[in-house]
Amino acid sequence: MLLRLKKEWFSPLYFHIRKYVDDSNIRRVMIYGGKSSAKTFSVAQLFCVLSYTRGVSCIAYRKEQTTIKISLKPAFVKAIDTVYLNAVCEVQDFMIRGTKGQNIVFKGIDSE
């Protein structure tokens, strides 16, 4: 599948995160901001695009496992819809499977 991405599909924060993720000298990217500032959504967009384009698997952590289905998972579903990756992503309860064998796994820090 040919992937064509348009700049207007992405939140402005996405481009900042992408710049730091592509820098091999940076090991950690910490994101902070107010409520509804698109932090989770921007990371979801980044993980979905990188997972598909580079064929890498990712783990998305949330503080509590119980909030994944109401916060993290909907953000990833919206990110997939926004960048039109529906055909190459299968959304499951705690995972998104890609057609190239890559996975995005949702985990709670409070779980083992």
JSON list of C-alpha atoms in Angstrom, two decimals:
[
{"chain": "A", "resi": 1, "resn": "MET", "atom": "CA", "xyz": [0.00, 0.00, 0.00]},
{"chain": "A", "resi": 2, "resn": "LEU", "atom": "CA", "xyz": [1.37, 3.39, -1.00]},
{"chain": "A", "resi": 3, "resn": "LEU", "atom": "CA", "xyz": [1.29, 5.76, 1.96]},
{"chain": "A", "resi": 4, "resn": "ARG", "atom": "CA", "xyz": [0.62, 9.42, 1.26]},
{"chain": "A", "resi": 5, "resn": "LEU", "atom": "CA", "xyz": [0.44, 11.64, 4.30]},
{"chain": "A", "resi": 6, "resn": "LYS", "atom": "CA", "xyz": [-0.78, 15.21, 4.35]},
{"chain": "A", "resi": 7, "resn": "LYS", "atom": "CA", "xyz": [0.56, 17.74, 6.82]},
{"chain": "A", "resi": 8, "resn": "GLU", "atom": "CA", "xyz": [-2.92, 18.93, 7.81]},
{"chain": "A", "resi": 9, "resn": "TRP", "atom": "CA", "xyz": [-3.82, 15.47, 9.14]},
{"chain": "A", "resi": 10, "resn": "PHE", "atom": "CA", "xyz": [-1.34, 15.82, 12.01]},
{"chain": "A", "resi": 11, "resn": "SER", "atom": "CA", "xyz": [-1.38, 17.85, 15.20]},
{"chain": "A", "resi": 12, "resn": "PRO", "atom": "CA", "xyz": [1.42, 20.44, 15.50]},
{"chain": "A", "resi": 13, "resn": "LEU", "atom": "CA", "xyz": [2.94, 18.52, 18.42]},
{"chain": "A", "resi": 14, "resn": "TYR", "atom": "CA", "xyz": [3.47, 15.50, 16.16]},
{"chain": "A", "resi": 15, "resn": "PHE", "atom": "CA", "xyz": [6.17, 17.29, 14.17]},
{"chain": "A", "resi": 16, "resn": "HIS", "atom": "CA", "xyz": [8.12, 18.25, 17.29]},
{"chain": "A", "resi": 17, "resn": "ILE", "atom": "CA", "xyz": [7.99, 14.71, 18.65]},
{"chain": "A", "resi": 18, "resn": "ARG", "atom": "CA", "xyz": [8.95, 13.26, 15.28]},
{"chain": "A", "resi": 19, "resn": "LYS", "atom": "CA", "xyz": [12.02, 15.52, 15.10]},
{"chain": "A", "resi": 20, "resn": "TYR", "atom": "CA", "xyz": [13.27, 14.30, 18.48]},
{"chain": "A", "resi": 21, "resn": "VAL", "atom": "CA", "xyz": [12.48, 10.64, 17.83]},
{"chain": "A", "resi": 22, "resn": "ASP", "atom": "CA", "xyz": [14.50, 10.74, 14.61]},
{"chain": "A", "resi": 23, "resn": "ASP", "atom": "CA", "xyz": [17.54, 12.17, 16.46]},
{"chain": "A", "resi": 24, "resn": "SER", "atom": "CA", "xyz": [19.74, 9.21, 17.49]},
{"chain": "A", "resi": 25, "resn": "ASN", "atom": "CA", "xyz": [21.35, 11.25, 20.29]},
{"chain": "A", "resi": 26, "resn": "ILE", "atom": "CA", "xyz": [18.05, 11.59, 22.16]},
{"chain": "A", "resi": 27, "resn": "ARG", "atom": "CA", "xyz": [17.00, 8.61, 24.26]},
{"chain": "A", "resi": 28, "resn": "ARG", "atom": "CA", "xyz": [13.92, 10.00, 26.06]},
{"chain": "A", "resi": 29, "resn": "VAL", "atom": "CA", "xyz": [11.21, 12.39, 24.98]},
{"chain": "A", "resi": 30, "resn": "MET", "atom": "CA", "xyz": [9.03, 13.68, 27.78]},
{"chain": "A", "resi": 31, "resn": "ILE", "atom": "CA", "xyz": [5.81, 15.42, 26.83]},
{"chain": "A", "resi": 32, "resn": "TYR", "atom": "CA", "xyz": [3.80, 17.60, 29.14]},
{"chain": "A", "resi": 33, "resn": "GLY", "atom": "CA", "xyz": [0.93, 20.00, 28.74]},
{"chain": "A", "resi": 34, "resn": "GLY", "atom": "CA", "xyz": [-2.56, 20.82, 29.87]},
{"chain": "A", "resi": 35, "resn": "LYS", "atom": "CA", "xyz": [-5.70, 18.76, 29.60]},
{"chain": "A", "resi": 36, "resn": "SER", "atom": "CA", "xyz": [-6.81, 18.21, 26.01]},
{"chain": "A", "resi": 37, "resn": "SER", "atom": "CA", "xyz": [-3.50, 19.43, 24.56]},
{"chain": "A", "resi": 38, "resn": "ALA", "atom": "CA", "xyz": [-3.25, 16.46, 22.14]},
{"chain": "A", "resi": 39, "resn": "LYS", "atom": "CA", "xyz": [-0.37, 14.73, 23.94]},
{"chain": "A", "resi": 40, "resn": "THR", "atom": "CA", "xyz": [-1.76, 11.20, 23.67]},
{"chain": "A", "resi": 41, "resn": "PHE", "atom": "CA", "xyz": [-3.17, 11.79, 20.20]},
{"chain": "A", "resi": 42, "resn": "SER", "atom": "CA", "xyz": [0.16, 13.09, 18.86]},
{"chain": "A", "resi": 43, "resn": "VAL", "atom": "CA", "xyz": [2.04, 10.10, 20.28]},
{"chain": "A", "resi": 44, "resn": "ALA", "atom": "CA", "xyz": [-0.63, 7.78, 18.84]},
{"chain": "A", "resi": 45, "resn": "GLN", "atom": "CA", "xyz": [-0.16, 9.33, 15.40]},
{"chain": "A", "resi": 46, "resn": "LEU", "atom": "CA", "xyz": [3.61, 8.93, 15.69]},
{"chain": "A", "resi": 47, "resn": "PHE", "atom": "CA", "xyz": [3.43, 5.30, 16.83]},
{"chain": "A", "resi": 48, "resn": "CYS", "atom": "CA", "xyz": [0.96, 4.38, 14.07]},
{"chain": "A", "resi": 49, "resn": "VAL", "atom": "CA", "xyz": [3.00, 5.99, 11.30]},
{"chain": "A", "resi": 50, "resn": "LEU", "atom": "CA", "xyz": [6.35, 4.67, 12.54]},
{"chain": "A", "resi": 51, "resn": "SER", "atom": "CA", "xyz": [4.91, 1.23, 13.10]},
{"chain": "A", "resi": 52, "resn": "TYR", "atom": "CA", "xyz": [3.67, 1.05, 9.52]},
{"chain": "A", "resi": 53, "resn": "THR", "atom": "CA", "xyz": [6.53, 2.82, 7.71]},
{"chain": "A", "resi": 54, "resn": "ARG", "atom": "CA", "xyz": [9.42, 1.24, 9.62]},
{"chain": "A", "resi": 55, "resn": "GLY", "atom": "CA", "xyz": [7.77, -2.04, 10.57]},
{"chain": "A", "resi": 56, "resn": "VAL", "atom": "CA", "xyz": [8.57, -1.57, 14.26]},
{"chain": "A", "resi": 57, "resn": "SER", "atom": "CA", "xyz": [6.52, -2.67, 17.24]},
{"chain": "A", "resi": 58, "resn": "CYS", "atom": "CA", "xyz": [5.77, -0.28, 20.11]},
{"chain": "A", "resi": 59, "resn": "ILE", "atom": "CA", "xyz": [4.45, -0.36, 23.65]},
{"chain": "A", "resi": 60, "resn": "ALA", "atom": "CA", "xyz": [2.19, 2.44, 24.84]},
{"chain": "A", "resi": 61, "resn": "TYR", "atom": "CA", "xyz": [2.04, 2.72, 28.63]},
{"chain": "A", "resi": 62, "resn": "ARG", "atom": "CA", "xyz": [-0.64, 4.26, 30.80]},
{"chain": "A", "resi": 63, "resn": "LYS", "atom": "CA", "xyz": [-0.38, 4.69, 34.55]},
{"chain": "A", "resi": 64, "resn": "GLU", "atom": "CA", "xyz": [-3.37, 2.42, 35.21]},
{"chain": "A", "resi": 65, "resn": "GLN", "atom": "CA", "xyz": [-4.41, -0.54, 33.09]},
{"chain": "A", "resi": 66, "resn": "THR", "atom": "CA", "xyz": [-8.10, 0.22, 33.72]},
{"chain": "A", "resi": 67, "resn": "THR", "atom": "CA", "xyz": [-7.97, 3.55, 31.84]},
{"chain": "A", "resi": 68, "resn": "ILE", "atom": "CA", "xyz": [-6.59, 2.11, 28.60]},
{"chain": "A", "resi": 69, "resn": "LYS", "atom": "CA", "xyz": [-9.96, 1.32, 27.01]},
{"chain": "A", "resi": 70, "resn": "ILE", "atom": "CA", "xyz": [-11.37, 4.80, 27.71]},
{"chain": "A", "resi": 71, "resn": "SER", "atom": "CA", "xyz": [-8.31, 6.95, 27.03]},
{"chain": "A", "resi": 72, "resn": "LEU", "atom": "CA", "xyz": [-5.41, 5.34, 25.19]},
{"chain": "A", "resi": 73, "resn": "LYS", "atom": "CA", "xyz": [-7.26, 3.02, 22.84]},
{"chain": "A", "resi": 74, "resn": "PRO", "atom": "CA", "xyz": [-9.73, 5.66, 21.52]},
{"chain": "A", "resi": 75, "resn": "ALA", "atom": "CA", "xyz": [-6.82, 8.04, 20.86]},
{"chain": "A", "resi": 76, "resn": "PHE", "atom": "CA", "xyz": [-5.07, 5.38, 18.78]},
{"chain": "A", "resi": 77, "resn": "VAL", "atom": "CA", "xyz": [-8.27, 4.52, 16.90]},
{"chain": "A", "resi": 78, "resn": "LYS", "atom": "CA", "xyz": [-8.77, 8.22, 16.09]},
{"chain": "A", "resi": 79, "resn": "ALA", "atom": "CA", "xyz": [-5.12, 8.53, 15.03]},
{"chain": "A", "resi": 80, "resn": "ILE", "atom": "CA", "xyz": [-5.49, 5.54, 12.69]},
{"chain": "A", "resi": 81, "resn": "ASP", "atom": "CA", "xyz": [-8.63, 7.08, 11.20]},
{"chain": "A", "resi": 82, "resn": "THR", "atom": "CA", "xyz": [-6.99, 10.50, 10.82]},
{"chain": "A", "resi": 83, "resn": "VAL", "atom": "CA", "xyz": [-4.00, 9.22, 8.85]},
{"chain": "A", "resi": 84, "resn": "TYR", "atom": "CA", "xyz": [-6.11, 6.66, 6.95]},
{"chain": "A", "resi": 85, "resn": "LEU", "atom": "CA", "xyz": [-4.32, 3.51, 8.11]},
{"chain": "A", "resi": 86, "resn": "ASN", "atom": "CA", "xyz": [-7.56, 1.55, 8.70]},
{"chain": "A", "resi": 87, "resn": "ALA", "atom": "CA", "xyz": [-6.77, -0.96, 5.96]},
{"chain": "A", "resi": 88, "resn": "VAL", "atom": "CA", "xyz": [-3.44, -1.95, 7.52]},
{"chain": "A", "resi": 89, "resn": "CYS", "atom": "CA", "xyz": [-4.38, -1.96, 11.23]},
{"chain": "A", "resi": 90, "resn": "GLU", "atom": "CA", "xyz": [-6.52, -4.39, 13.20]},
{"chain": "A", "resi": 91, "resn": "VAL", "atom": "CA", "xyz": [-7.62, -2.93, 16.54]},
{"chain": "A", "resi": 92, "resn": "GLN", "atom": "CA", "xyz": [-7.96, -5.43, 19.39]},
{"chain": "A", "resi": 93, "resn": "ASP", "atom": "CA", "xyz": [-8.57, -4.99, 23.13]},
{"chain": "A", "resi": 94, "resn": "PHE", "atom": "CA", "xyz": [-5.01, -4.24, 24.25]},
{"chain": "A", "resi": 95, "resn": "MET", "atom": "CA", "xyz": [-3.17, -4.30, 20.94]},
{"chain": "A", "resi": 96, "resn": "ILE", "atom": "CA", "xyz": [-3.16, -3.00, 17.40]},
{"chain": "A", "resi": 97, "resn": "ARG", "atom": "CA", "xyz": [-1.86, -5.50, 14.86]},
{"chain": "A", "resi": 98, "resn": "GLY", "atom": "CA", "xyz": [-0.34, -4.33, 11.61]},
{"chain": "A", "resi": 99, "resn": "THR", "atom": "CA", "xyz": [-0.35, -6.18, 8.32]},
{"chain": "A", "resi": 100, "resn": "LYS", "atom": "CA", "xyz": [3.47, -6.30, 8.30]},
{"chain": "A", "resi": 101, "resn": "GLY", "atom": "CA", "xyz": [3.60, -8.19, 11.61]},
{"chain": "A", "resi": 102, "resn": "GLN", "atom": "CA", "xyz": [4.18, -5.12, 13.76]},
{"chain": "A", "resi": 103, "resn": "ASN", "atom": "CA", "xyz": [2.20, -4.56, 16.96]},
{"chain": "A", "resi": 104, "resn": "ILE", "atom": "CA", "xyz": [1.35, -1.63, 19.18]},
{"chain": "A", "resi": 105, "resn": "VAL", "atom": "CA", "xyz": [0.70, -3.03, 22.64]},
{"chain": "A", "resi": 106, "resn": "PHE", "atom": "CA", "xyz": [-1.16, -1.18, 25.40]},
{"chain": "A", "resi": 107, "resn": "LYS", "atom": "CA", "xyz": [0.06, -1.78, 28.94]},
{"chain": "A", "resi": 108, "resn": "GLY", "atom": "CA", "xyz": [-0.64, -0.37, 32.35]},
{"chain": "A", "resi": 109, "resn": "ILE", "atom": "CA", "xyz": [2.28, 0.38, 34.62]},
{"chain": "A", "resi": 110, "resn": "ASP", "atom": "CA", "xyz": [0.29, -1.03, 37.52]},
{"chain": "A", "resi": 111, "resn": "SER", "atom": "CA", "xyz": [0.09, -4.47, 35.84]},
{"chain": "A", "resi": 112, "resn": "GLU", "atom": "CA", "xyz": [2.89, -7.03, 35.77]}
]
